[in-house]
Structure formats: C-alpha cells, structure tokens
C-alpha cells in the first residue's frame, strides 16, 4: 500500500516509476502498472534499483535488508535510498513491537546504511499514514511535522525537494541530524499504533510546538 501510494504520487508529479518485487510477475505490481496507463513499469527488486535514480524502501521493515540485498549492491551503490519502513515485529500479535535488534541502540535506517555503505540513506515519512505522506494538506492545512535524517547533506536536500513536491513546506521538515536519529523516529511507531488503535483513524500526525 505504501509503495503504491508513493509511486502513484510520483507519477502524478511527472516522475518515472518502476515498482520492484521479489518476482517480475508480482500481481500487485502488475496492477500498479495497469492503472497508470503506460506511465509505470515493474520488475524485480534488482530491476527497480537499477532503473531508479532514487530508491524508495517501502518494504516491510523486518525484511527490508533482505529485499535490498536482492536489489544487489551494484544497483544501489551511490544512490539515495529513501527509507520509509519501520522494523515492526508481529510475532506476538497486535499491536506489533519493534524488532529488538533494530531498536534502542540501533535502527533499520542505520542497518541499511551499514549494509550498503556506499548508498546515501535518508530516513523520512515513516511516522505517519501513507495518505499523509503524499498529501500533508489533508489535515491542519498541512501544518504538522515530518522528520528527516541521514548522513549525506546533499542527499537530504534532494529528498527535501521531493517532499516539497508532495506538499511539505520546509518549515515543517525537521532535520534531526545523522542516520542514528532513525532510532528516535522509528520509536514513534509504538505510540502511533496505540493512537490508531484508540481512534481507528490513521489520518493524524504530530506537530512540534515551541
């Protein structure tokens, strides 16, 4: 759902999108291509990574490293990876917790950066429902906070420009620093999930007030 939402918005904005999956004939990926009338394509994770100038990681966080390894180093090295995923552990049911090895003193964002040191990982958009990711004006006239972090300043600037296209103003983009800050943004998920459970509504976000 997240990949479809992000990819569809990028196509609306005039970008070319290739949806990656484990197999080239994935049914959801084919449906994505079909609904965009020739403006989208699909293939394996490796195909998508080789195609894109910027890679969006919209996979389930617990298997993101595995999925990105299938995309292959040669197709990832030097590229920006926008990491939207969260390392959720559903092994004990709902609501999920965070994968122990990817929380507190580590994070999925950091693990991706460690696994692919030549990639430029930027963590953002992972603290909200996908509808808000691409349409922040849906609530509070767009006045709420989106966090961003990563080690590469140029990569963060390019991602901020894409976020501007989605409708995010620079005033509402809070740069938390290097990729270790993903520990904090991924840790937002336990409270996000509790709020969603209590309200049965995903169209909410947090705003920093001072």
PDB file of C-alpha atoms in Angstrom:
ATOM      1  CA  UNK A   1       0.000   0.000   0.000  1.00  0.00           C
ATOM      2  CA  UNK A   2       2.798   2.437   0.864  1.00  0.00           C
ATOM      3  CA  UNK A   3       4.712   1.694  -2.334  1.00  0.00           C
ATOM      4  CA  UNK A   4       1.560   2.106  -4.408  1.00  0.00           C
ATOM      5  CA  UNK A   5       0.742   5.421  -2.699  1.00  0.00           C
ATOM      6  CA  UNK A   6       4.251   6.857  -3.085  1.00  0.00           C
ATOM      7  CA  UNK A   7       4.654   5.560  -6.634  1.00  0.00           C
ATOM      8  CA  UNK A   8       1.271   6.890  -7.748  1.00  0.00           C
ATOM      9  CA  UNK A   9       2.009  10.345  -6.385  1.00  0.00           C
ATOM     10  CA  UNK A  10       5.422  10.420  -8.062  1.00  0.00           C
ATOM     11  CA  UNK A  11       3.793   9.546 -11.388  1.00  0.00           C
ATOM     12  CA  UNK A  12       1.208  12.309 -10.898  1.00  0.00           C
ATOM     13  CA  UNK A  13       4.123  14.694 -10.432  1.00  0.00           C
ATOM     14  CA  UNK A  14       5.734  13.590 -13.685  1.00  0.00           C
ATOM     15  CA  UNK A  15       8.366  11.167 -12.418  1.00  0.00           C
ATOM     16  CA  UNK A  16       9.069   7.736 -13.914  1.00  0.00           C
ATOM     17  CA  UNK A  17       8.486   4.842 -11.517  1.00  0.00           C
ATOM     18  CA  UNK A  18       9.407   1.158 -11.598  1.00  0.00           C
ATOM     19  CA  UNK A  19       7.821  -0.956  -8.876  1.00  0.00           C
ATOM     20  CA  UNK A  20      10.085  -3.690  -7.533  1.00  0.00           C
ATOM     21  CA  UNK A  21       9.022  -7.062  -6.122  1.00  0.00           C
ATOM     22  CA  UNK A  22      10.594 -10.432  -5.405  1.00  0.00           C
ATOM     23  CA  UNK A  23       9.357 -11.676  -8.773  1.00  0.00           C
ATOM     24  CA  UNK A  24       8.923  -9.851 -12.063  1.00  0.00           C
ATOM     25  CA  UNK A  25       5.308 -11.057 -12.376  1.00  0.00           C
ATOM     26  CA  UNK A  26       4.036  -9.931  -8.965  1.00  0.00           C
ATOM     27  CA  UNK A  27       0.254  -9.420  -9.235  1.00  0.00           C
ATOM     28  CA  UNK A  28       0.127  -6.213  -7.159  1.00  0.00           C
ATOM     29  CA  UNK A  29       2.979  -4.722  -9.151  1.00  0.00           C
ATOM     30  CA  UNK A  30       1.235  -5.603 -12.408  1.00  0.00           C
ATOM     31  CA  UNK A  31      -1.971  -3.985 -11.119  1.00  0.00           C
ATOM     32  CA  UNK A  32       0.024  -0.845 -10.278  1.00  0.00           C
ATOM     33  CA  UNK A  33       1.376  -0.701 -13.821  1.00  0.00           C
ATOM     34  CA  UNK A  34      -2.050  -1.328 -15.366  1.00  0.00           C
ATOM     35  CA  UNK A  35      -3.753   1.541 -13.556  1.00  0.00           C
ATOM     36  CA  UNK A  36      -1.156   4.067 -14.696  1.00  0.00           C
ATOM     37  CA  UNK A  37      -1.645   3.572 -18.445  1.00  0.00           C
ATOM     38  CA  UNK A  38       1.939   3.155 -19.567  1.00  0.00           C
ATOM     39  CA  UNK A  39       3.449   5.668 -17.133  1.00  0.00           C
ATOM     40  CA  UNK A  40       4.760   2.960 -14.774  1.00  0.00           C
ATOM     41  CA  UNK A  41       6.676  -0.275 -15.071  1.00  0.00           C
ATOM     42  CA  UNK A  42       7.512  -3.202 -12.801  1.00  0.00           C
ATOM     43  CA  UNK A  43      10.202  -5.808 -12.313  1.00  0.00           C
ATOM     44  CA  UNK A  44      12.300  -7.476  -9.660  1.00  0.00           C
ATOM     45  CA  UNK A  45      13.887  -5.551  -6.806  1.00  0.00           C
ATOM     46  CA  UNK A  46      17.121  -5.588  -8.840  1.00  0.00           C
ATOM     47  CA  UNK A  47      15.332  -4.236 -11.923  1.00  0.00           C
ATOM     48  CA  UNK A  48      13.768  -1.397  -9.944  1.00  0.00           C
ATOM     49  CA  UNK A  49      17.026  -0.481  -8.189  1.00  0.00           C
ATOM     50  CA  UNK A  50      18.938  -0.435 -11.488  1.00  0.00           C
ATOM     51  CA  UNK A  51      16.218   1.767 -13.049  1.00  0.00           C
ATOM     52  CA  UNK A  52      15.824   4.392 -10.371  1.00  0.00           C
ATOM     53  CA  UNK A  53      17.945   7.434  -9.598  1.00  0.00           C
ATOM     54  CA  UNK A  54      16.299   7.414  -6.158  1.00  0.00           C
ATOM     55  CA  UNK A  55      15.157   4.230  -4.423  1.00  0.00           C
ATOM     56  CA  UNK A  56      12.185   4.239  -2.045  1.00  0.00           C
ATOM     57  CA  UNK A  57      12.252   1.428   0.501  1.00  0.00           C
ATOM     58  CA  UNK A  58       8.578   0.674   1.120  1.00  0.00           C
ATOM     59  CA  UNK A  59       9.080  -2.965   2.095  1.00  0.00           C
ATOM     60  CA  UNK A  60       8.109  -4.463   5.449  1.00  0.00           C
ATOM     61  CA  UNK A  61      10.839  -3.277   7.797  1.00  0.00           C
ATOM     62  CA  UNK A  62      11.597  -6.694   9.262  1.00  0.00           C
ATOM     63  CA  UNK A  63      12.665  -7.936   5.804  1.00  0.00           C
ATOM     64  CA  UNK A  64      13.966  -4.684   4.280  1.00  0.00           C
ATOM     65  CA  UNK A  65      17.616  -5.718   4.452  1.00  0.00           C
ATOM     66  CA  UNK A  66      16.814  -8.996   2.694  1.00  0.00           C
ATOM     67  CA  UNK A  67      14.822  -7.171   0.000  1.00  0.00           C
ATOM     68  CA  UNK A  68      17.579  -4.623  -0.569  1.00  0.00           C
ATOM     69  CA  UNK A  69      20.171  -7.386  -0.830  1.00  0.00           C
ATOM     70  CA  UNK A  70      18.038  -8.876  -3.613  1.00  0.00           C
ATOM     71  CA  UNK A  71      18.283  -5.474  -5.318  1.00  0.00           C
ATOM     72  CA  UNK A  72      22.091  -6.014  -5.399  1.00  0.00           C
ATOM     73  CA  UNK A  73      24.896  -3.714  -4.337  1.00  0.00           C
ATOM     74  CA  UNK A  74      25.815  -2.717  -7.890  1.00  0.00           C
ATOM     75  CA  UNK A  75      22.331  -1.266  -8.409  1.00  0.00           C
ATOM     76  CA  UNK A  76      22.320   0.607  -5.083  1.00  0.00           C
ATOM     77  CA  UNK A  77      25.843   1.966  -4.649  1.00  0.00           C
ATOM     78  CA  UNK A  78      25.952   5.760  -4.750  1.00  0.00           C
ATOM     79  CA  UNK A  79      22.179   6.149  -4.923  1.00  0.00           C
ATOM     80  CA  UNK A  80      19.792   7.745  -2.465  1.00  0.00           C
ATOM     81  CA  UNK A  81      17.627   5.292  -0.542  1.00  0.00           C
ATOM     82  CA  UNK A  82      14.590   6.967   0.981  1.00  0.00           C
ATOM     83  CA  UNK A  83      13.810   4.640   3.863  1.00  0.00           C
ATOM     84  CA  UNK A  84      10.132   4.823   4.825  1.00  0.00           C
ATOM     85  CA  UNK A  85       9.955   1.413   6.500  1.00  0.00           C
ATOM     86  CA  UNK A  86       9.682   0.550  10.198  1.00  0.00           C
ATOM     87  CA  UNK A  87      11.091  -2.630  11.801  1.00  0.00           C
ATOM     88  CA  UNK A  88       7.817  -3.970  13.188  1.00  0.00           C
ATOM     89  CA  UNK A  89       7.676  -7.364  14.893  1.00  0.00           C
ATOM     90  CA  UNK A  90       4.266  -9.054  14.556  1.00  0.00           C
ATOM     91  CA  UNK A  91       5.370 -12.350  16.147  1.00  0.00           C
ATOM     92  CA  UNK A  92       3.315 -11.723  19.289  1.00  0.00           C
ATOM     93  CA  UNK A  93       0.279 -10.305  17.533  1.00  0.00           C
ATOM     94  CA  UNK A  94      -1.175  -6.809  17.528  1.00  0.00           C
ATOM     95  CA  UNK A  95      -0.082  -4.199  18.171  1.00  0.00           C
ATOM     96  CA  UNK A  96       3.405  -5.054  16.944  1.00  0.00           C
ATOM     97  CA  UNK A  97       6.575  -4.098  18.796  1.00  0.00           C
ATOM     98  CA  UNK A  98       9.909  -3.090  17.263  1.00  0.00           C
ATOM     99  CA  UNK A  99      12.385  -5.791  16.227  1.00  0.00           C
ATOM    100  CA  UNK A 100      14.763  -5.967  19.237  1.00  0.00           C
ATOM    101  CA  UNK A 101      17.934  -5.960  17.129  1.00  0.00           C
ATOM    102  CA  UNK A 102      16.744  -2.835  15.289  1.00  0.00           C
ATOM    103  CA  UNK A 103      15.658  -0.625  18.179  1.00  0.00           C
ATOM    104  CA  UNK A 104      17.004   1.383  21.123  1.00  0.00           C
ATOM    105  CA  UNK A 105      20.707   1.216  20.252  1.00  0.00           C
ATOM    106  CA  UNK A 106      20.187   0.557  16.559  1.00  0.00           C
ATOM    107  CA  UNK A 107      17.605   1.220  13.858  1.00  0.00           C
ATOM    108  CA  UNK A 108      16.566  -0.026  10.449  1.00  0.00           C
ATOM    109  CA  UNK A 109      17.871   3.167   8.873  1.00  0.00           C
ATOM    110  CA  UNK A 110      21.306   2.597  10.412  1.00  0.00           C
ATOM    111  CA  UNK A 111      21.316  -1.072   9.481  1.00  0.00           C
ATOM    112  CA  UNK A 112      20.601  -0.233   5.836  1.00  0.00           C
ATOM    113  CA  UNK A 113      23.423   2.335   5.868  1.00  0.00           C
ATOM    114  CA  UNK A 114      25.825  -0.190   7.447  1.00  0.00           C
ATOM    115  CA  UNK A 115      24.853  -2.916   4.990  1.00  0.00           C
ATOM    116  CA  UNK A 116      25.170  -0.612   1.976  1.00  0.00           C
ATOM    117  CA  UNK A 117      27.886   1.882   2.976  1.00  0.00           C
ATOM    118  CA  UNK A 118      28.074   3.443  -0.491  1.00  0.00           C
ATOM    119  CA  UNK A 119      24.352   4.225  -0.531  1.00  0.00           C
ATOM    120  CA  UNK A 120      23.013   7.525   0.782  1.00  0.00           C
ATOM    121  CA  UNK A 121      20.235   6.606   3.195  1.00  0.00           C
ATOM    122  CA  UNK A 122      17.654   9.229   4.146  1.00  0.00           C
ATOM    123  CA  UNK A 123      15.009   8.326   6.716  1.00  0.00           C
ATOM    124  CA  UNK A 124      11.727  10.222   6.448  1.00  0.00           C
ATOM    125  CA  UNK A 125       7.923   9.858   6.248  1.00  0.00           C
ATOM    126  CA  UNK A 126       7.956   6.782   8.498  1.00  0.00           C
ATOM    127  CA  UNK A 127       5.994   8.389  11.358  1.00  0.00           C
ATOM    128  CA  UNK A 128       2.645   8.709   9.582  1.00  0.00           C
ATOM    129  CA  UNK A 129      -0.016   7.017   7.473  1.00  0.00           C
ATOM    130  CA  UNK A 130       0.865   6.825   3.773  1.00  0.00           C
ATOM    131  CA  UNK A 131      -2.061   9.054   2.747  1.00  0.00           C
ATOM    132  CA  UNK A 132      -0.477  11.929   4.658  1.00  0.00           C
ATOM    133  CA  UNK A 133       2.989  11.215   3.284  1.00  0.00           C
ATOM    134  CA  UNK A 134       1.954  12.417  -0.164  1.00  0.00           C
ATOM    135  CA  UNK A 135      -0.824  14.833   0.850  1.00  0.00           C
ATOM    136  CA  UNK A 136       0.070  16.676   4.072  1.00  0.00           C
ATOM    137  CA  UNK A 137      -2.696  19.253   3.482  1.00  0.00           C
ATOM    138  CA  UNK A 138      -5.224  16.546   4.334  1.00  0.00           C
ATOM    139  CA  UNK A 139      -5.031  17.664   7.984  1.00  0.00           C
ATOM    140  CA  UNK A 140      -4.416  21.026   9.680  1.00  0.00           C
ATOM    141  CA  UNK A 141      -3.772  22.696   6.304  1.00  0.00           C
ATOM    142  CA  UNK A 142      -0.519  20.743   6.098  1.00  0.00           C
ATOM    143  CA  UNK A 143       0.880  22.305   9.262  1.00  0.00           C
ATOM    144  CA  UNK A 144       2.433  19.328  11.036  1.00  0.00           C
ATOM    145  CA  UNK A 145       5.900  17.869  11.367  1.00  0.00           C
ATOM    146  CA  UNK A 146       7.817  15.438   9.165  1.00  0.00           C
ATOM    147  CA  UNK A 147      11.218  14.296  10.412  1.00  0.00           C
ATOM    148  CA  UNK A 148      14.235  13.657   8.204  1.00  0.00           C
ATOM    149  CA  UNK A 149      17.699  12.320   8.978  1.00  0.00           C
ATOM    150  CA  UNK A 150      20.729  10.912   7.196  1.00  0.00           C
ATOM    151  CA  UNK A 151      24.488  11.231   6.913  1.00  0.00           C
ATOM    152  CA  UNK A 152      24.629  12.917   3.500  1.00  0.00           C
ATOM    153  CA  UNK A 153      23.598  16.587   3.393  1.00  0.00           C
ATOM    154  CA  UNK A 154      23.217  16.676  -0.394  1.00  0.00           C
ATOM    155  CA  UNK A 155      21.012  13.573  -0.337  1.00  0.00           C
ATOM    156  CA  UNK A 156      18.800  15.108   2.350  1.00  0.00           C
ATOM    157  CA  UNK A 157      18.457  18.282   0.287  1.00  0.00           C
ATOM    158  CA  UNK A 158      17.352  16.303  -2.780  1.00  0.00           C
ATOM    159  CA  UNK A 159      14.819  14.386  -0.691  1.00  0.00           C
ATOM    160  CA  UNK A 160      13.536  17.632   0.808  1.00  0.00           C
ATOM    161  CA  UNK A 161      12.882  18.882  -2.720  1.00  0.00           C
ATOM    162  CA  UNK A 162      10.806  15.783  -3.434  1.00  0.00           C
ATOM    163  CA  UNK A 163       8.951  16.294  -0.163  1.00  0.00           C
ATOM    164  CA  UNK A 164       8.240  19.870  -1.264  1.00  0.00           C
ATOM    165  CA  UNK A 165       6.651  18.396  -4.409  1.00  0.00           C
ATOM    166  CA  UNK A 166       4.451  16.230  -2.192  1.00  0.00           C
ATOM    167  CA  UNK A 167       3.300  19.412  -0.427  1.00  0.00           C
ATOM    168  CA  UNK A 168       5.591  19.571   2.604  1.00  0.00           C
ATOM    169  CA  UNK A 169       6.849  23.059   3.439  1.00  0.00           C
ATOM    170  CA  UNK A 170      10.425  23.494   4.611  1.00  0.00           C
ATOM    171  CA  UNK A 171       9.090  24.922   7.883  1.00  0.00           C
ATOM    172  CA  UNK A 172       7.513  21.548   8.654  1.00  0.00           C
ATOM    173  CA  UNK A 173      10.568  19.454   7.744  1.00  0.00           C
ATOM    174  CA  UNK A 174      12.663  18.913  10.875  1.00  0.00           C
ATOM    175  CA  UNK A 175      16.193  17.667  10.206  1.00  0.00           C
ATOM    176  CA  UNK A 176      17.263  15.605  13.212  1.00  0.00           C
ATOM    177  CA  UNK A 177      20.825  15.034  12.038  1.00  0.00           C
ATOM    178  CA  UNK A 178      22.616  11.854  11.038  1.00  0.00           C
ATOM    179  CA  UNK A 179      21.109   8.427  10.433  1.00  0.00           C
ATOM    180  CA  UNK A 180      21.321   7.454  14.121  1.00  0.00           C
ATOM    181  CA  UNK A 181      18.294   9.705  14.591  1.00  0.00           C
ATOM    182  CA  UNK A 182      16.264   6.962  12.912  1.00  0.00           C
ATOM    183  CA  UNK A 183      16.308   5.307  16.344  1.00  0.00           C
ATOM    184  CA  UNK A 184      14.018   8.092  17.508  1.00  0.00           C
ATOM    185  CA  UNK A 185      11.685   8.307  14.524  1.00  0.00           C
ATOM    186  CA  UNK A 186      11.218   4.541  14.329  1.00  0.00           C
ATOM    187  CA  UNK A 187      10.444   4.578  18.072  1.00  0.00           C
ATOM    188  CA  UNK A 188       7.438   6.807  17.303  1.00  0.00           C
ATOM    189  CA  UNK A 189       5.631   3.730  15.961  1.00  0.00           C
ATOM    190  CA  UNK A 190       4.594   2.198  19.311  1.00  0.00           C
ATOM    191  CA  UNK A 191       2.680   5.362  20.288  1.00  0.00           C
ATOM    192  CA  UNK A 192       1.407   5.844  16.721  1.00  0.00           C
ATOM    193  CA  UNK A 193      -0.052   2.342  16.750  1.00  0.00           C
ATOM    194  CA  UNK A 194      -1.717   2.897  20.139  1.00  0.00           C
ATOM    195  CA  UNK A 195      -3.303   6.134  18.927  1.00  0.00           C
ATOM    196  CA  UNK A 196      -4.513   4.409  15.781  1.00  0.00           C
ATOM    197  CA  UNK A 197      -5.951   1.602  17.885  1.00  0.00           C
ATOM    198  CA  UNK A 198      -7.755   4.029  20.184  1.00  0.00           C
ATOM    199  CA  UNK A 199      -9.161   6.253  17.420  1.00  0.00           C
ATOM    200  CA  UNK A 200      -9.432   3.809  14.494  1.00  0.00           C
ATOM    201  CA  UNK A 201      -8.185   6.686  12.362  1.00  0.00           C
ATOM    202  CA  UNK A 202      -4.788   6.924  10.685  1.00  0.00           C
ATOM    203  CA  UNK A 203      -5.178  10.488   9.451  1.00  0.00           C
ATOM    204  CA  UNK A 204      -3.282  12.187  12.275  1.00  0.00           C
ATOM    205  CA  UNK A 205       0.250  13.394  12.836  1.00  0.00           C
ATOM    206  CA  UNK A 206       2.433  15.142  15.384  1.00  0.00           C
ATOM    207  CA  UNK A 207       3.403  18.806  15.361  1.00  0.00           C
ATOM    208  CA  UNK A 208       6.317  20.314  17.228  1.00  0.00           C
ATOM    209  CA  UNK A 209       5.232  23.433  19.123  1.00  0.00           C
ATOM    210  CA  UNK A 210       7.587  25.728  20.979  1.00  0.00           C
TER     211      UNK A 210
END
